[in-house]
Amino acid sequence: MKVLLLKDAKEDDGGPDPYVRELGLHGLEATLLPVLSFEFLSLPSFSQKLLRPERYEGLVFTSPRAVQAAQLSLEKAGSAGVWEESLKEKWNAKSVYVVGSATAALVSKLGLDAEGESSGNAEKLAEYICSREPSALPLLFPCGALKREILPKMLKDKGIPMESLTVYQTIPHPGIRVNLNSYYSKQGVPASITFFSPSGLRYSLKHIQDLSGDSISQIKFAAIGPTTAQALANQGLPVSCTAESPTPAALAAAIRTALQPSSC
């Protein structure tokens, strides 16, 4: 049974993408199609902040792109050596909060010890942070231009200072239409399509509707988390399943269940 995942392939070295591998273990043939591209912003400002860990209580990363922005900002500033020699140790003396295993893996590659990985989304991470002892120093929150305000608001309500910096913006992948056309012409209408973000949904939905035609009612639409599930519902699409956590195992289990003949 063929399923379509609207995401980039994993960016570490070698081997199949973990989502493709996990779905394969459930007897599902998964194809990855990227629908998003990213532009990095404010990198000089970001690197300056990373060079001054004493000004902050810690770091908050809610997406892999924010971690990539950190690495890129240090490289462009010529500060990668200083980071390895002393900076990462100073940041590791503080809290480094993350959402999800993909973000945690990239944070680990930076040499940082992440916490909160299992929180699954920004709201649960905010609850985790709020359970800790507050500090007078702010948390540094590198984020995307489309960030949701729930995490900053929850921390503000609890009197926890946070300094946000927009370090990337999301744009449509230039090959969305061509890649989807190619997939449908070769593979046909998939049994399931998984969306990994509201912006990925926004940029790809019209193409999917055009290509699927009347068969769109047969597709089981899956969401990687509650925010994306809500975006699907807002578009009037039935959400067949939502992963309990943003992990390959949770998504594969949800899709497998949704595709069972008895599934509603």
Short mmCIF file of N, CA and C in Angstrom, two decimals, residues 34-158:
data_model
loop_
_atom_site.label_atom_id
_atom_site.label_comp_id
_atom_site.label_asym_id
_atom_site.label_seq_id
_atom_site.Cartn_x
_atom_site.Cartn_y
_atom_site.Cartn_z
N PRO A 34 9.48 16.71 -0.74
CA PRO A 34 9.63 17.98 -0.02
C PRO A 34 8.65 19.03 -0.54
N VAL A 35 8.02 19.75 0.37
CA VAL A 35 7.09 20.81 -0.03
C VAL A 35 7.52 22.17 0.49
N LEU A 36 8.56 22.19 1.33
CA LEU A 36 9.02 23.44 1.92
C LEU A 36 10.48 23.70 1.61
N SER A 37 10.83 24.95 1.47
CA SER A 37 12.21 25.40 1.47
C SER A 37 12.34 26.47 2.56
N PHE A 38 13.57 26.80 2.89
CA PHE A 38 13.79 27.73 4.00
C PHE A 38 14.85 28.76 3.63
N GLU A 39 14.63 29.96 4.10
CA GLU A 39 15.62 31.03 3.98
C GLU A 39 16.03 31.43 5.40
N PHE A 40 17.34 31.49 5.62
CA PHE A 40 17.83 31.86 6.95
C PHE A 40 17.96 33.37 7.06
N LEU A 41 17.64 33.87 8.25
CA LEU A 41 17.58 35.30 8.50
C LEU A 41 18.38 35.65 9.76
N SER A 42 18.83 36.88 9.85
CA SER A 42 19.42 37.44 11.09
C SER A 42 20.57 36.61 11.63
N LEU A 43 21.34 35.96 10.76
CA LEU A 43 22.40 35.10 11.25
C LEU A 43 23.50 35.86 12.00
N PRO A 44 23.92 37.06 11.54
CA PRO A 44 24.94 37.79 12.31
C PRO A 44 24.46 38.12 13.73
N SER A 45 23.22 38.53 13.86
CA SER A 45 22.67 38.83 15.18
C SER A 45 22.60 37.57 16.03
N PHE A 46 22.23 36.46 15.43
CA PHE A 46 22.13 35.19 16.16
C PHE A 46 23.50 34.76 16.68
N SER A 47 24.52 34.86 15.84
CA SER A 47 25.85 34.45 16.27
C SER A 47 26.35 35.31 17.43
N GLN A 48 26.04 36.60 17.40
CA GLN A 48 26.45 37.48 18.50
C GLN A 48 25.79 37.06 19.81
N LYS A 49 24.56 36.64 19.74
CA LYS A 49 23.87 36.18 20.95
C LYS A 49 24.45 34.86 21.45
N LEU A 50 24.79 33.97 20.52
CA LEU A 50 25.39 32.69 20.91
C LEU A 50 26.77 32.88 21.54
N LEU A 51 27.44 33.98 21.20
CA LEU A 51 28.76 34.26 21.77
C LEU A 51 28.66 34.82 23.19
N ARG A 52 27.45 35.10 23.67
CA ARG A 52 27.26 35.70 25.00
C ARG A 52 26.34 34.84 25.87
N PRO A 53 26.73 33.61 26.16
CA PRO A 53 25.85 32.73 26.94
C PRO A 53 25.54 33.26 28.33
N GLU A 54 26.42 34.11 28.86
CA GLU A 54 26.20 34.62 30.22
C GLU A 54 24.97 35.51 30.30
N ARG A 55 24.45 35.94 29.16
CA ARG A 55 23.27 36.81 29.15
C ARG A 55 21.96 36.02 29.21
N TYR A 56 22.04 34.70 29.11
CA TYR A 56 20.83 33.91 28.97
C TYR A 56 20.76 32.76 29.98
N GLU A 57 19.53 32.37 30.25
CA GLU A 57 19.29 31.22 31.11
C GLU A 57 19.45 29.91 30.34
N GLY A 58 19.22 29.97 29.02
CA GLY A 58 19.34 28.78 28.21
C GLY A 58 18.80 29.02 26.81
N LEU A 59 18.64 27.92 26.07
CA LEU A 59 18.18 27.96 24.69
C LEU A 59 16.90 27.15 24.54
N VAL A 60 16.06 27.57 23.59
CA VAL A 60 14.86 26.82 23.25
C VAL A 60 14.84 26.59 21.73
N PHE A 61 14.85 25.33 21.32
CA PHE A 61 14.77 24.97 19.90
C PHE A 61 13.50 24.16 19.68
N THR A 62 12.60 24.66 18.85
CA THR A 62 11.37 23.92 18.57
C THR A 62 11.33 23.38 17.14
N SER A 63 12.41 23.52 16.38
CA SER A 63 12.45 22.98 15.03
C SER A 63 13.89 22.70 14.62
N PRO A 64 14.10 21.71 13.75
CA PRO A 64 15.45 21.45 13.25
C PRO A 64 16.06 22.66 12.55
N ARG A 65 15.24 23.46 11.85
CA ARG A 65 15.78 24.61 11.12
C ARG A 65 16.45 25.61 12.05
N ALA A 66 15.89 25.78 13.24
CA ALA A 66 16.48 26.73 14.19
C ALA A 66 17.88 26.26 14.61
N VAL A 67 18.04 24.95 14.76
CA VAL A 67 19.36 24.41 15.11
C VAL A 67 20.32 24.59 13.94
N GLN A 68 19.83 24.36 12.74
CA GLN A 68 20.67 24.58 11.56
C GLN A 68 21.10 26.04 11.46
N ALA A 69 20.19 26.94 11.81
CA ALA A 69 20.52 28.36 11.80
C ALA A 69 21.63 28.66 12.78
N ALA A 70 21.62 28.01 13.94
CA ALA A 70 22.67 28.20 14.93
C ALA A 70 24.02 27.79 14.37
N GLN A 71 24.06 26.62 13.77
CA GLN A 71 25.32 26.13 13.22
C GLN A 71 25.80 27.04 12.09
N LEU A 72 24.88 27.42 11.20
CA LEU A 72 25.26 28.27 10.07
C LEU A 72 25.73 29.64 10.53
N SER A 73 25.08 30.19 11.55
CA SER A 73 25.48 31.52 12.04
C SER A 73 26.88 31.48 12.62
N LEU A 74 27.22 30.41 13.32
CA LEU A 74 28.58 30.29 13.88
C LEU A 74 29.62 30.11 12.78
N GLU A 75 29.27 29.32 11.76
CA GLU A 75 30.21 29.12 10.65
C GLU A 75 30.46 30.40 9.89
N LYS A 76 29.40 31.14 9.61
CA LYS A 76 29.54 32.38 8.84
C LYS A 76 30.29 33.46 9.62
N ALA A 77 30.17 33.40 10.95
CA ALA A 77 30.87 34.38 11.79
C ALA A 77 32.30 33.95 12.09
N GLY A 78 32.69 32.78 11.60
CA GLY A 78 34.03 32.28 11.89
C GLY A 78 34.22 31.89 13.34
N SER A 79 33.11 31.49 13.99
CA SER A 79 33.16 31.20 15.42
C SER A 79 33.02 29.72 15.75
N ALA A 80 33.11 28.86 14.74
CA ALA A 80 32.95 27.43 14.99
C ALA A 80 34.03 26.91 15.92
N GLY A 81 35.26 27.43 15.78
CA GLY A 81 36.35 27.00 16.64
C GLY A 81 36.13 27.39 18.09
N VAL A 82 35.67 28.62 18.31
CA VAL A 82 35.39 29.10 19.67
C VAL A 82 34.26 28.30 20.29
N TRP A 83 33.29 27.95 19.46
CA TRP A 83 32.18 27.13 19.95
C TRP A 83 32.71 25.80 20.50
N GLU A 84 33.56 25.14 19.73
CA GLU A 84 34.09 23.84 20.15
C GLU A 84 34.98 23.98 21.38
N GLU A 85 35.76 25.05 21.44
CA GLU A 85 36.73 25.22 22.52
C GLU A 85 36.08 25.55 23.86
N SER A 86 35.07 26.41 23.84
CA SER A 86 34.56 26.87 25.14
C SER A 86 33.06 27.17 25.16
N LEU A 87 32.51 27.66 24.05
CA LEU A 87 31.13 28.14 24.09
C LEU A 87 30.12 27.03 24.38
N LYS A 88 30.27 25.89 23.73
CA LYS A 88 29.27 24.84 23.92
C LYS A 88 29.27 24.34 25.36
N GLU A 89 30.45 24.36 26.00
CA GLU A 89 30.52 23.96 27.40
C GLU A 89 29.75 24.95 28.28
N LYS A 90 29.87 26.23 27.95
CA LYS A 90 29.15 27.24 28.73
C LYS A 90 27.64 27.12 28.54
N TRP A 91 27.21 26.84 27.30
CA TRP A 91 25.78 26.65 27.06
C TRP A 91 25.28 25.37 27.72
N ASN A 92 26.14 24.35 27.79
CA ASN A 92 25.74 23.09 28.40
C ASN A 92 25.58 23.21 29.92
N ALA A 93 26.12 24.27 30.49
CA ALA A 93 25.91 24.53 31.91
C ALA A 93 24.51 25.10 32.14
N LYS A 94 23.83 25.40 31.06
CA LYS A 94 22.49 25.96 31.12
C LYS A 94 21.49 24.94 30.58
N SER A 95 20.23 25.31 30.50
CA SER A 95 19.20 24.42 29.95
C SER A 95 19.06 24.62 28.45
N VAL A 96 19.00 23.52 27.72
CA VAL A 96 18.75 23.56 26.28
C VAL A 96 17.49 22.72 26.01
N TYR A 97 16.38 23.41 25.78
CA TYR A 97 15.09 22.74 25.63
C TYR A 97 14.79 22.50 24.15
N VAL A 98 14.20 21.34 23.85
CA VAL A 98 13.89 21.01 22.46
C VAL A 98 12.52 20.35 22.36
N VAL A 99 11.96 20.40 21.16
CA VAL A 99 10.75 19.65 20.81
C VAL A 99 11.12 18.60 19.79
N GLY A 100 10.86 17.33 20.11
CA GLY A 100 10.98 16.27 19.11
C GLY A 100 12.37 15.69 18.96
N SER A 101 12.40 14.45 18.47
CA SER A 101 13.66 13.71 18.35
C SER A 101 14.55 14.26 17.24
N ALA A 102 13.95 14.74 16.14
CA ALA A 102 14.77 15.27 15.04
C ALA A 102 15.54 16.51 15.49
N THR A 103 14.86 17.38 16.23
CA THR A 103 15.53 18.58 16.74
C THR A 103 16.59 18.19 17.76
N ALA A 104 16.27 17.25 18.62
CA ALA A 104 17.22 16.80 19.64
C ALA A 104 18.48 16.22 19.02
N ALA A 105 18.32 15.48 17.91
CA ALA A 105 19.47 14.86 17.26
C ALA A 105 20.42 15.92 16.71
N LEU A 106 19.86 16.98 16.13
CA LEU A 106 20.71 18.06 15.61
C LEU A 106 21.36 18.85 16.73
N VAL A 107 20.64 19.05 17.82
CA VAL A 107 21.21 19.74 18.99
C VAL A 107 22.40 18.93 19.53
N SER A 108 22.24 17.61 19.55
CA SER A 108 23.34 16.74 20.01
C SER A 108 24.56 16.88 19.12
N LYS A 109 24.34 17.02 17.81
CA LYS A 109 25.46 17.20 16.89
C LYS A 109 26.20 18.52 17.12
N LEU A 110 25.49 19.50 17.69
CA LEU A 110 26.14 20.76 18.05
C LEU A 110 26.96 20.61 19.33
N GLY A 111 26.83 19.46 19.97
CA GLY A 111 27.55 19.22 21.21
C GLY A 111 26.79 19.64 22.45
N LEU A 112 25.48 19.84 22.30
CA LEU A 112 24.66 20.29 23.42
C LEU A 112 23.79 19.15 23.95
N ASP A 113 23.52 19.21 25.25
CA ASP A 113 22.66 18.22 25.90
C ASP A 113 21.24 18.76 25.95
N ALA A 114 20.34 18.09 25.25
CA ALA A 114 18.96 18.56 25.15
C ALA A 114 18.09 17.98 26.25
N GLU A 115 17.05 18.71 26.62
CA GLU A 115 16.03 18.19 27.52
C GLU A 115 14.66 18.63 27.03
N GLY A 116 13.65 17.85 27.41
CA GLY A 116 12.29 18.13 26.96
C GLY A 116 11.94 17.49 25.64
N GLU A 117 12.83 16.66 25.12
CA GLU A 117 12.65 16.06 23.79
C GLU A 117 11.30 15.36 23.64
N SER A 118 10.87 14.67 24.69
CA SER A 118 9.66 13.86 24.59
C SER A 118 8.38 14.69 24.70
N SER A 119 8.51 16.00 24.86
CA SER A 119 7.32 16.84 25.03
C SER A 119 6.42 16.82 23.80
N GLY A 120 6.99 16.68 22.61
CA GLY A 120 6.17 16.45 21.41
C GLY A 120 5.67 17.69 20.70
N ASN A 121 5.35 18.75 21.44
CA ASN A 121 4.93 20.00 20.79
C ASN A 121 5.27 21.18 21.69
N ALA A 122 5.12 22.38 21.15
CA ALA A 122 5.55 23.58 21.86
C ALA A 122 4.77 23.80 23.15
N GLU A 123 3.48 23.46 23.14
CA GLU A 123 2.66 23.67 24.33
C GLU A 123 3.14 22.78 25.48
N LYS A 124 3.42 21.52 25.17
CA LYS A 124 3.89 20.62 26.23
C LYS A 124 5.30 21.00 26.69
N LEU A 125 6.12 21.49 25.76
CA LEU A 125 7.45 21.95 26.17
C LEU A 125 7.33 23.15 27.10
N ALA A 126 6.41 24.07 26.78
CA ALA A 126 6.19 25.23 27.64
C ALA A 126 5.79 24.79 29.04
N GLU A 127 4.92 23.78 29.13
CA GLU A 127 4.52 23.27 30.44
C GLU A 127 5.72 22.70 31.19
N TYR A 128 6.59 22.03 30.47
CA TYR A 128 7.80 21.46 31.07
C TYR A 128 8.70 22.58 31.59
N ILE A 129 8.91 23.62 30.77
CA ILE A 129 9.77 24.73 31.18
C ILE A 129 9.18 25.44 32.40
N CYS A 130 7.86 25.60 32.38
CA CYS A 130 7.19 26.31 33.48
C CYS A 130 7.27 25.54 34.80
N SER A 131 7.54 24.24 34.71
CA SER A 131 7.65 23.44 35.93
C SER A 131 9.01 23.60 36.60
N ARG A 132 9.95 24.25 35.89
CA ARG A 132 11.29 24.45 36.43
C ARG A 132 11.36 25.74 37.22
N GLU A 133 12.43 25.88 37.99
CA GLU A 133 12.63 27.11 38.75
C GLU A 133 12.89 28.27 37.78
N PRO A 134 12.16 29.38 37.91
CA PRO A 134 12.37 30.50 37.00
C PRO A 134 13.68 31.24 37.29
N SER A 135 14.15 31.96 36.29
CA SER A 135 15.38 32.74 36.41
C SER A 135 15.12 34.17 35.97
N ALA A 136 15.97 35.07 36.41
CA ALA A 136 15.85 36.47 35.98
C ALA A 136 16.37 36.64 34.56
N LEU A 137 17.21 35.70 34.11
CA LEU A 137 17.77 35.80 32.76
C LEU A 137 16.78 35.21 31.76
N PRO A 138 16.76 35.75 30.53
CA PRO A 138 15.82 35.22 29.53
C PRO A 138 16.33 33.96 28.86
N LEU A 139 15.40 33.17 28.35
CA LEU A 139 15.72 32.08 27.45
C LEU A 139 15.84 32.64 26.04
N LEU A 140 16.81 32.16 25.28
CA LEU A 140 16.97 32.59 23.89
C LEU A 140 16.20 31.61 23.00
N PHE A 141 15.27 32.14 22.22
CA PHE A 141 14.37 31.33 21.41
C PHE A 141 14.52 31.68 19.93
N PRO A 142 15.43 31.00 19.21
CA PRO A 142 15.51 31.19 17.75
C PRO A 142 14.35 30.46 17.09
N CYS A 143 13.64 31.14 16.21
CA CYS A 143 12.39 30.57 15.70
C CYS A 143 12.16 30.98 14.25
N GLY A 144 11.11 30.41 13.68
CA GLY A 144 10.72 30.74 12.32
C GLY A 144 9.76 31.91 12.28
N ALA A 145 9.61 32.50 11.11
CA ALA A 145 8.72 33.66 10.96
C ALA A 145 7.27 33.31 11.23
N LEU A 146 6.91 32.02 11.10
CA LEU A 146 5.53 31.61 11.29
C LEU A 146 5.31 30.94 12.65
N LYS A 147 6.17 31.22 13.61
CA LYS A 147 6.04 30.55 14.90
C LYS A 147 4.68 30.84 15.53
N ARG A 148 4.17 29.85 16.24
CA ARG A 148 2.95 30.07 17.02
C ARG A 148 3.33 30.78 18.31
N GLU A 149 2.40 31.56 18.83
CA GLU A 149 2.70 32.37 20.01
C GLU A 149 2.45 31.64 21.32
N ILE A 150 2.02 30.37 21.23
CA ILE A 150 1.60 29.70 22.46
C ILE A 150 2.74 29.54 23.46
N LEU A 151 3.94 29.17 22.99
CA LEU A 151 5.06 28.98 23.92
C LEU A 151 5.50 30.30 24.56
N PRO A 152 5.77 31.36 23.77
CA PRO A 152 6.12 32.63 24.40
C PRO A 152 5.04 33.15 25.36
N LYS A 153 3.77 32.96 24.98
CA LYS A 153 2.68 33.46 25.83
C LYS A 153 2.62 32.70 27.15
N MET A 154 2.74 31.37 27.08
CA MET A 154 2.68 30.58 28.31
C MET A 154 3.83 30.94 29.25
N LEU A 155 5.01 31.15 28.70
CA LEU A 155 6.15 31.51 29.55
C LEU A 155 5.97 32.91 30.12
N LYS A 156 5.48 33.81 29.31
CA LYS A 156 5.23 35.18 29.79
C LYS A 156 4.22 35.19 30.93
N ASP A 157 3.16 34.39 30.79
CA ASP A 157 2.13 34.32 31.82
C ASP A 157 2.68 33.79 33.14
N LYS A 158 3.75 32.99 33.04
CA LYS A 158 4.38 32.44 34.25
C LYS A 158 5.54 33.29 34.74
#
